[in-house]
Tab-separated table of C-alpha atoms and ligand atoms in Angstrom:
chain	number	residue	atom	x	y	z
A	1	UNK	CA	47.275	-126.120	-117.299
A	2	UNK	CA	44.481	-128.036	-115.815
A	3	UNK	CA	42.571	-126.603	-112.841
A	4	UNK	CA	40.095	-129.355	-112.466
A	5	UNK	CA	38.894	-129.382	-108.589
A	6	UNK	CA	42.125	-126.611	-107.848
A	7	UNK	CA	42.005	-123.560	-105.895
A	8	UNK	CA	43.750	-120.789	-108.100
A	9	UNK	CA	44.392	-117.441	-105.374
A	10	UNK	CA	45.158	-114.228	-106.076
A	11	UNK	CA	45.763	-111.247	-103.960
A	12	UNK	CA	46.224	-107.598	-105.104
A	13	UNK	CA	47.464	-104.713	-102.757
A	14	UNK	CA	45.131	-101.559	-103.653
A	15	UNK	CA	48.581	-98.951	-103.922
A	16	UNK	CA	47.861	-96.356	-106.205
A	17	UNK	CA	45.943	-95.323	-109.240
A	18	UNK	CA	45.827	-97.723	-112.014
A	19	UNK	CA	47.930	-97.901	-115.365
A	20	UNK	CA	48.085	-100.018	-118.447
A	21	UNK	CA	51.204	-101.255	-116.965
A	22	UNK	CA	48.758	-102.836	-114.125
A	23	UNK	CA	46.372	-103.807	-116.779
A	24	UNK	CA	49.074	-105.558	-118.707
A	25	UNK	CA	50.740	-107.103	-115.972
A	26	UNK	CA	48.142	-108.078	-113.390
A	27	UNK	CA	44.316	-107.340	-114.236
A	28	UNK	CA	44.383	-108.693	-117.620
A	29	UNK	CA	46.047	-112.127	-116.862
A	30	UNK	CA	44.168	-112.151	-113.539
A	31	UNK	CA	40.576	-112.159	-115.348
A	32	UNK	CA	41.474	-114.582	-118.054
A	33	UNK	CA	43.013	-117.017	-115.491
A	34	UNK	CA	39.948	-116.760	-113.776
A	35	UNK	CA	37.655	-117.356	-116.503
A	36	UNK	CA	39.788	-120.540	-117.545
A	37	UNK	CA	39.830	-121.738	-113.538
A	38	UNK	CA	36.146	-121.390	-113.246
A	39	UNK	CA	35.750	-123.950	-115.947
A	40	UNK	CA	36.933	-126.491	-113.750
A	41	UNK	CA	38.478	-125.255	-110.686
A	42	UNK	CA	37.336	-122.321	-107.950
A	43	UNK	CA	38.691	-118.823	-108.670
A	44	UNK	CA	39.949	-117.001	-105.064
A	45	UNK	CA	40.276	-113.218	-105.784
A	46	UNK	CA	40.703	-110.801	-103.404
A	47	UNK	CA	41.800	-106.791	-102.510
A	48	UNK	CA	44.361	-107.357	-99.955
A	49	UNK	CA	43.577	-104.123	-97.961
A	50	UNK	CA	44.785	-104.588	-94.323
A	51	UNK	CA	48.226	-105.417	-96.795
A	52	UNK	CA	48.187	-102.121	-97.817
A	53	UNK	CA	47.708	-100.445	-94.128
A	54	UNK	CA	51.417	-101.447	-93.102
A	55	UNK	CA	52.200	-98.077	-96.072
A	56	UNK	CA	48.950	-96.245	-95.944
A	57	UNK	CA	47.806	-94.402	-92.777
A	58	UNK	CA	45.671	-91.818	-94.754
A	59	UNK	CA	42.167	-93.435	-94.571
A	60	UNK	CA	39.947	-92.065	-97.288
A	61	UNK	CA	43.158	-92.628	-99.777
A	62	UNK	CA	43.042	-96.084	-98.760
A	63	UNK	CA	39.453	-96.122	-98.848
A	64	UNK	CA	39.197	-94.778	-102.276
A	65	UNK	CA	42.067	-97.093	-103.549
A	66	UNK	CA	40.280	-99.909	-102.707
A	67	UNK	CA	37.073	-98.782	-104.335
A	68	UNK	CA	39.219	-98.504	-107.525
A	69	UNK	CA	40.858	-101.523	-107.376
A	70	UNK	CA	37.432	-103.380	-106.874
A	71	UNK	CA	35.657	-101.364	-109.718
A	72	UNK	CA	39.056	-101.913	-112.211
A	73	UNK	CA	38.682	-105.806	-112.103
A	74	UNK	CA	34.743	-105.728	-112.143
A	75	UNK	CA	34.904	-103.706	-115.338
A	76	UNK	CA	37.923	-105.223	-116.886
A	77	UNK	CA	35.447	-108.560	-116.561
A	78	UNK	CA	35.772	-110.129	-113.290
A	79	UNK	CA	32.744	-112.056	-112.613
A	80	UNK	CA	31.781	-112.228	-109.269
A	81	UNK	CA	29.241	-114.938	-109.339
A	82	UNK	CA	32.044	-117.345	-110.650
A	83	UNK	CA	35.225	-116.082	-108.950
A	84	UNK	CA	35.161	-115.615	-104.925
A	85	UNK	CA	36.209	-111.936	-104.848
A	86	UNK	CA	35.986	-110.291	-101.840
A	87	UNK	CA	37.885	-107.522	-99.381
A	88	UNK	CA	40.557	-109.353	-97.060
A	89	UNK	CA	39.708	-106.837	-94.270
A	90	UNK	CA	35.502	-108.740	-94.379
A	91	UNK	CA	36.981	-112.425	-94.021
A	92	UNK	CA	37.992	-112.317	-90.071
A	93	UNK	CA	39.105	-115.850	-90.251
A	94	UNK	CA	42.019	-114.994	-91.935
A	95	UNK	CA	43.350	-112.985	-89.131
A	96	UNK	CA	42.821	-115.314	-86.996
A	97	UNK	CA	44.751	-117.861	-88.492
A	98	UNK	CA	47.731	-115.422	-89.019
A	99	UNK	CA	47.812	-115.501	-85.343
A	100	UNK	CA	48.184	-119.132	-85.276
A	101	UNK	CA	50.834	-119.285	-88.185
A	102	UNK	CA	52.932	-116.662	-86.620
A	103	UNK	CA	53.812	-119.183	-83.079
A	104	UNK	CA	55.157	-121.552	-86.431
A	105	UNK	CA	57.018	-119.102	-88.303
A	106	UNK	CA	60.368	-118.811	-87.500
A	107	UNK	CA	61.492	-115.050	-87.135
A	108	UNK	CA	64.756	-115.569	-89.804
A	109	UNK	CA	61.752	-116.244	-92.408
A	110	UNK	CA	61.069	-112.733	-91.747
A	111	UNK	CA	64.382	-111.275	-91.790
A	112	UNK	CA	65.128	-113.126	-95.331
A	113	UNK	CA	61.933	-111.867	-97.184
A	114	UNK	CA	62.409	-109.588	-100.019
A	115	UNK	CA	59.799	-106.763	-98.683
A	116	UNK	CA	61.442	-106.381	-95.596
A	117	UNK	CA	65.209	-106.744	-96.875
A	118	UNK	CA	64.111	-103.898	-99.073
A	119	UNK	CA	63.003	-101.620	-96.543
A	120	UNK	CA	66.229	-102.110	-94.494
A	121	UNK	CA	68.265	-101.662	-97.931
A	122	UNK	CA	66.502	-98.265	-98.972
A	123	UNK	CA	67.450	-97.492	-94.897
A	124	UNK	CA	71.076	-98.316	-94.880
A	125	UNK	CA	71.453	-96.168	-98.540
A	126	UNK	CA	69.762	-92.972	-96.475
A	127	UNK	CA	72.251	-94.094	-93.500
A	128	UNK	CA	69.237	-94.192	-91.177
A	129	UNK	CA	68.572	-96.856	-88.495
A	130	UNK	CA	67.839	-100.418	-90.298
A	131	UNK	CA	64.391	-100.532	-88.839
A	132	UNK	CA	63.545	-97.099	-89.280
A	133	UNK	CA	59.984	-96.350	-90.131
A	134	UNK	CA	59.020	-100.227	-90.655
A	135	UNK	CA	56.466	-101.872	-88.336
A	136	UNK	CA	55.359	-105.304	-87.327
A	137	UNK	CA	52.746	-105.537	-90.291
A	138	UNK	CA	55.490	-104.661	-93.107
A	139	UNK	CA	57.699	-107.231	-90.968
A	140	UNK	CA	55.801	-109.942	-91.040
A	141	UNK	CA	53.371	-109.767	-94.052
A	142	UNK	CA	54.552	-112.907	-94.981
A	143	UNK	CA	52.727	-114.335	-92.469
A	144	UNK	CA	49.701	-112.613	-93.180
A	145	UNK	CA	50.145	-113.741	-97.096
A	146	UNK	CA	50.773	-117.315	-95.919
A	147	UNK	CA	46.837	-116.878	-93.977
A	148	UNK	CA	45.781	-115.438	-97.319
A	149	UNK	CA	46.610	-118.844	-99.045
A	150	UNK	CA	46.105	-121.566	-96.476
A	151	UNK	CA	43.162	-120.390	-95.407
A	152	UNK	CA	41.229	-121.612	-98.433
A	153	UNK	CA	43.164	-125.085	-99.097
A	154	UNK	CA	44.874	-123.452	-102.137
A	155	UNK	CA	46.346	-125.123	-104.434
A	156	UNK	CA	48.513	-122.606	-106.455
A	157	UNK	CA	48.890	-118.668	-106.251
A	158	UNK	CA	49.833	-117.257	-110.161
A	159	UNK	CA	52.864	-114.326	-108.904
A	160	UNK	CA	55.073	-112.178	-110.359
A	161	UNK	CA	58.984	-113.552	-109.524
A	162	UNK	CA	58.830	-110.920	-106.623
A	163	UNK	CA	56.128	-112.667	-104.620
A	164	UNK	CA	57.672	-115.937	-105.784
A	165	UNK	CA	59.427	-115.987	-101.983
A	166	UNK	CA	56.030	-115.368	-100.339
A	167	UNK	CA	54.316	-118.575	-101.652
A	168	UNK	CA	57.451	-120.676	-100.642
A	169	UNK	CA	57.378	-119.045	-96.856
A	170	UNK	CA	53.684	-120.259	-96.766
A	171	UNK	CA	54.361	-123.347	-98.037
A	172	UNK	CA	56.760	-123.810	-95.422
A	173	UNK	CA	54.819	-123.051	-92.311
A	174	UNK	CA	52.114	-125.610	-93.724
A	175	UNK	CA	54.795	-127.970	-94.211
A	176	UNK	CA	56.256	-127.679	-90.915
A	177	UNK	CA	52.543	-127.550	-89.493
A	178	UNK	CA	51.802	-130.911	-91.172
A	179	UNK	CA	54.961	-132.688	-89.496
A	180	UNK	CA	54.669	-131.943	-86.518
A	181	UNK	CA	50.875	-133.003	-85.937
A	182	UNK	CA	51.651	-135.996	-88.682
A	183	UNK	CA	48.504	-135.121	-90.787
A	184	UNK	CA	47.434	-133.017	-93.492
A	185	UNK	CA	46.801	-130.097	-91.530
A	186	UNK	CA	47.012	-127.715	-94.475
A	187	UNK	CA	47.372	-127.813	-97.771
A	188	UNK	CA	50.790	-126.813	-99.262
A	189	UNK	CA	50.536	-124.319	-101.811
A	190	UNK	CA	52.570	-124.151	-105.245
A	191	UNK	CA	53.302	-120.824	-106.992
A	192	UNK	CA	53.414	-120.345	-110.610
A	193	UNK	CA	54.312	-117.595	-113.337
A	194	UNK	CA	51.915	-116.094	-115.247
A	195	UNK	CA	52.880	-116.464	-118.754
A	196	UNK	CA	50.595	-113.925	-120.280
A	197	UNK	CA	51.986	-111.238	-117.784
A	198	UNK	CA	54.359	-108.546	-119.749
A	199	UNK	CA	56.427	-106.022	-118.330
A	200	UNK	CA	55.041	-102.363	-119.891
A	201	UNK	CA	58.195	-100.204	-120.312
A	202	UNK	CA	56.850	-96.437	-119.216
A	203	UNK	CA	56.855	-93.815	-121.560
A	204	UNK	CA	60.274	-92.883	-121.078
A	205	UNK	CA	61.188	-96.816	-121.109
A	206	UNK	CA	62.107	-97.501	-117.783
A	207	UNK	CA	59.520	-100.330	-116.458
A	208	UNK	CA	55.862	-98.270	-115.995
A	209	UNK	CA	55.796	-96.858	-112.509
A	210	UNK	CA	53.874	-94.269	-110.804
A	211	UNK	CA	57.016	-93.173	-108.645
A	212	UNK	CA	59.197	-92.150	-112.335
A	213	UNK	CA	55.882	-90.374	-113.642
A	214	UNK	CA	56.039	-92.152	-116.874
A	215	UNK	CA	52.905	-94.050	-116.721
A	216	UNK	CA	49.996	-94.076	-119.290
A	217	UNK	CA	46.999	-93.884	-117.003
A	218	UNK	CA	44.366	-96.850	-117.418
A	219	UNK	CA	40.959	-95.238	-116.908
A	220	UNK	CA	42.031	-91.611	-117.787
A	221	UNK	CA	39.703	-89.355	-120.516
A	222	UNK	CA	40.747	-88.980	-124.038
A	223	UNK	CA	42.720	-86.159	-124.035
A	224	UNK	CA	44.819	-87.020	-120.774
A	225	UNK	CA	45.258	-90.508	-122.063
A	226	UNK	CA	46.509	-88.850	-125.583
A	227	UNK	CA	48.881	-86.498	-123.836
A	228	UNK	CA	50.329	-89.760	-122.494
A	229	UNK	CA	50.807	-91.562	-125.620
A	230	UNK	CA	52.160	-88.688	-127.534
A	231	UNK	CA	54.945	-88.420	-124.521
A	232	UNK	CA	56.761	-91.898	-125.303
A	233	UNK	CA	59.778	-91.075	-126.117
A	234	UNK	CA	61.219	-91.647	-129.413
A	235	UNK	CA	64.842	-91.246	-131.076
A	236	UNK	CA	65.792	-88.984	-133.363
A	237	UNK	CA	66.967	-92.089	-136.549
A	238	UNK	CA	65.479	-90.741	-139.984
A	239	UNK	CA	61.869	-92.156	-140.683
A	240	UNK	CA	62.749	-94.122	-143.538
A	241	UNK	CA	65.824	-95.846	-142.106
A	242	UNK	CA	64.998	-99.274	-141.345
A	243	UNK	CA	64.815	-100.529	-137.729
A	244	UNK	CA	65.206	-102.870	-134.830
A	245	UNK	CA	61.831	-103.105	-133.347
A	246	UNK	CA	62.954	-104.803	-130.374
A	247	UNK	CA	64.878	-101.423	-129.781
A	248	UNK	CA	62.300	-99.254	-130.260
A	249	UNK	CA	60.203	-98.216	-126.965
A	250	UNK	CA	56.609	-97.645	-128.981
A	251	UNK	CA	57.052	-101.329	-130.301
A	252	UNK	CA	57.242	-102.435	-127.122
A	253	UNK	CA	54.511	-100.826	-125.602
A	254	UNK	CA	52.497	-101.376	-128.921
A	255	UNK	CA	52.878	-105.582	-128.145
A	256	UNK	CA	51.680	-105.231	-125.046
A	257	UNK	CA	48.548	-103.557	-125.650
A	258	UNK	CA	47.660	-103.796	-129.437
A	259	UNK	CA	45.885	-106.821	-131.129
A	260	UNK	CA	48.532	-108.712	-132.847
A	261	UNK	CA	47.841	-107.934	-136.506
A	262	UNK	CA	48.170	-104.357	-135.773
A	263	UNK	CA	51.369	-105.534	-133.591
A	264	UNK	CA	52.854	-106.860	-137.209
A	265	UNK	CA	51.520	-103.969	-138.693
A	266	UNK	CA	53.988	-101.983	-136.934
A	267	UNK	CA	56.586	-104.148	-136.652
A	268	UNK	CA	56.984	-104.603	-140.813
A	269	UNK	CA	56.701	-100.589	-140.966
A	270	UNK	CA	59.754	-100.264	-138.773
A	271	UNK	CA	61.643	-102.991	-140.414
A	272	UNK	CA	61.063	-101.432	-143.858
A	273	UNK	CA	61.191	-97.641	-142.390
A	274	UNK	CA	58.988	-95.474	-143.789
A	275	UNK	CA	56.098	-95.616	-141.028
A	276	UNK	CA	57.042	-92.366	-138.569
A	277	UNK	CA	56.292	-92.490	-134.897
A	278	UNK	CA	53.554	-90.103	-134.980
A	279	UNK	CA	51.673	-92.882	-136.936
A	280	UNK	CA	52.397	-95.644	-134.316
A	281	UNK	CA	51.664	-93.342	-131.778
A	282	UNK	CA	48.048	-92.671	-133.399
A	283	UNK	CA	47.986	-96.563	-134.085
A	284	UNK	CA	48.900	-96.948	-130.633
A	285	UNK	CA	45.970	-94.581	-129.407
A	286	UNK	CA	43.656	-96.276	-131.155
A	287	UNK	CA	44.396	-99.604	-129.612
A	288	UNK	CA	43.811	-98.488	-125.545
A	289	UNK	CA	40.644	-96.711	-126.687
A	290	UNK	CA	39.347	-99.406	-128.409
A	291	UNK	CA	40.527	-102.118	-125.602
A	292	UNK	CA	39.072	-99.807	-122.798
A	293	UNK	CA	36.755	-97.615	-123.895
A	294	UNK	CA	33.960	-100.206	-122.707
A	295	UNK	CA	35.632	-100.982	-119.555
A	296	UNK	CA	36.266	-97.396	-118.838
A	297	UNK	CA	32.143	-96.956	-119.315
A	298	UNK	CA	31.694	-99.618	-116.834
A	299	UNK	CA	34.586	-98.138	-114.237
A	300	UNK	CA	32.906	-95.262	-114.172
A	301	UNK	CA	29.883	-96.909	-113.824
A	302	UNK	CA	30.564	-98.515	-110.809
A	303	UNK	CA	32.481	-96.067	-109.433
A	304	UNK	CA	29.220	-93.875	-108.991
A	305	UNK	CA	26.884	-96.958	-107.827
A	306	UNK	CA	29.572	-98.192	-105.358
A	307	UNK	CA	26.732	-99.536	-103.265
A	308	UNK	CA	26.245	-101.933	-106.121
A	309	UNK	CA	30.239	-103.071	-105.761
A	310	UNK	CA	29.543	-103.101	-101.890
A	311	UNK	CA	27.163	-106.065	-102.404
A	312	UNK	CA	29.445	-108.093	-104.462
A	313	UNK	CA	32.064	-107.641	-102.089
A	314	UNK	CA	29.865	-108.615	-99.160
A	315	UNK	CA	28.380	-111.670	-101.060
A	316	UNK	CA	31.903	-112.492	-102.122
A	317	UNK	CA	33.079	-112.230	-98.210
A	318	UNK	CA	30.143	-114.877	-97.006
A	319	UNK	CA	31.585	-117.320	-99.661
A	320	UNK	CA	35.195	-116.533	-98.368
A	321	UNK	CA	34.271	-117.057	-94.911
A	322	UNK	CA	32.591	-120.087	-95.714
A	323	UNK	CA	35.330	-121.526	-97.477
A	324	UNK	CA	38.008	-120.555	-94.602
A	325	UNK	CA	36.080	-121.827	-91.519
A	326	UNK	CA	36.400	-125.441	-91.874
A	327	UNK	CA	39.849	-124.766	-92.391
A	328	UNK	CA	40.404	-123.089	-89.707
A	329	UNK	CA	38.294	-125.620	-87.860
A	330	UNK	CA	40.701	-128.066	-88.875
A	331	UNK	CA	43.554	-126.317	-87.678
A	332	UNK	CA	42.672	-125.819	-84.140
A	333	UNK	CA	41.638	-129.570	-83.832
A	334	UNK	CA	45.006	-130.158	-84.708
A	335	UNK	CA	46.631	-127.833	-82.365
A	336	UNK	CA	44.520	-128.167	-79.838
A	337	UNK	CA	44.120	-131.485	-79.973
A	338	UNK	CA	40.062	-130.956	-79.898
B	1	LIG	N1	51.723	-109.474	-101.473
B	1	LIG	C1	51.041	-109.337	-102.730
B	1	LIG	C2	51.562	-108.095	-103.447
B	1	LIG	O1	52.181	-107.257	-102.842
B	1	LIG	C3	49.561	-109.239	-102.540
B	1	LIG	C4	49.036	-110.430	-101.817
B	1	LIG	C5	48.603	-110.481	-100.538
B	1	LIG	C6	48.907	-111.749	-102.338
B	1	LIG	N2	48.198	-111.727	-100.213
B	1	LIG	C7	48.361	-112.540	-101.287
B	1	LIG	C8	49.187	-112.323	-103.576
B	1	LIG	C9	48.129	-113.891	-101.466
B	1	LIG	C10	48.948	-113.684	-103.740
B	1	LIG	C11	48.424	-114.468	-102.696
B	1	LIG	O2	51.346	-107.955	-104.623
């Protein structure tokens, strides 16, 4: 893809400790997007924190899930003096123009989006009240996302096919936005998928989730990241029986997190049976210490200097800020006919 003079955005919600299912899925594509963006293009990264309020009320939990989220992409390579990387909750502009987008947002957006049709979903199976336990910010976080992207004239947001919705929504209140004032008030926004994303099945195969207690931890010590490994679960076919790979749950956690010609490694040693799972486990092993034993130096790292993260964030805010007032400049001449 070429990036030349486009603004690439992405947000992520600090939720709960890290896995290699994140790493896989999010952090990993994330920083090599970024570093092929900042070739040409400006890199928007940011920890969507007042996102993550509408769930989490306990304050040093949030606190300290932000910390990690900001340390994880630091270490895992993020570089701060290329990409803008800041906290959403330091860029008050933002806020400011949610208020504006929400008197263009028509309230059926909100009732159609996919976070809120959950919530009233998970409420009807309980046979509770629809609305029970959701407020205003969980409602209409799609207008807070849509702030997230305008504000900074971007061009396209990489998403997983959840979020997919959430880019269209903003691209719709810009849209409407620009017709009625007849200008280009804001920029409308294109998602697209990350290729590179995977999927990392858990160790018991369903997709790698904190809520079944199946993931592999991402910055965990040796011995709790071994425990993890050694739980995959295998089957019980005789270890010199030749197999399927694509129906074999290590292979498919091995291809997303071993380099490829220990991927093929595996692969030919199921094919031709022979190689046992304790083997691919240990192969397996191998591969996340050697991919994040570095990054797991530097975690911790900054982890214990936080005041050192602090800055980047803050330094990363000013160049948010920056980039969001003239926007938002632009937006109230237009509305206000300034
Ligand atoms: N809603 C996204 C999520 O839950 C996080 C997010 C917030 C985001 N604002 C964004 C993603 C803007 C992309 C662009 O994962």
């Amino acid at each position: 893809m070429n990036y030349a003079n486009k603004t690439i955005l992405t947000g992520v919600k600090p939720t709960g400790t890290l896995h290699i299912g994140n790493y896989v899925g999010a952090i990993r594509p994330a920083i090599e997007l970024g570093h092929q963006v900042n070739q040409s293009g400006r890199h928007v990264m940011f920890v969507a924190d007042y996102h993550a309020v509408n769930a989490i009320k306990d304050a040093p939990l949030l606190a300290q899930l932000t910390k990690e989220i900001a340390c994880a992409y630091l270490a895992c390579g993020l570089n701060p003096n290329h990409s803008v990387f800041y906290r959403q909750s330091d860029v008050p502009e933002l806020f400011e123009l949610t208020t504006i987008l929400m008197a263009y947002t028509p309230k059926g957006f909100m009732n159609k989006a996919h976070a809120y049709k959950a919530a009233v979903d998970k409420n009807i199976a309980k046979g509770e009240p629809q609305d029970a336990g959701i407020n205003m910010g969980l409602y209409t976080y799609p207008v807070l996302m849509a702030a997230d992207i305008l504000a900074y004239d971007t061009d396209m947001v990489p998403v997983g096919k959840d979020q997919v919705q959430h880019v269209e929504i903003a691209a719709d209140i810009a849209g409407s936005i620009n017709a009625l004032y007849d200008k280009e008030v804001l920029k409308i926004p294109t998602s697209f998928l990350t290729e590179s994303a995977q999927v990392l099945p858990g160790t018991d195969g369903r997709k790698m989730s904190k809520s079944y207690n199946n993931v592999i931890p991402l910055f965990a010590e040796d011995n709790v990241l071994k425990k993890a490994v050694m739980g995959i679960k295998t089957d019980c076919q005789d270890i010199n029986a030749p197999k399927n790979p694509d129906e074999i749950l290590l292979y498919q956690i091995a291809r997303g997190i071993a380099p490829e010609n220990v991927v093929g490694e595996i692969k030919e040693g199921l094919e031709k049976g022979g190689m046992g799972y304790g083997t691919i486990k240990k192969m397996i092993l191998q591969a996340i210490t050697d991919e994040m034993a570095e990054k797991r130096e530097k975690y911790m790292y900054y982890l214990s200097h936080f005041d050192e993260v602090e800055d980047m964030l803050q330094a990363g805010a000013v160049k948010a800020r920056a980039l969001a007032h003239p926007v938002l400049e632009r937006v109230k001449d237009a509305i206000f006919n300034r």
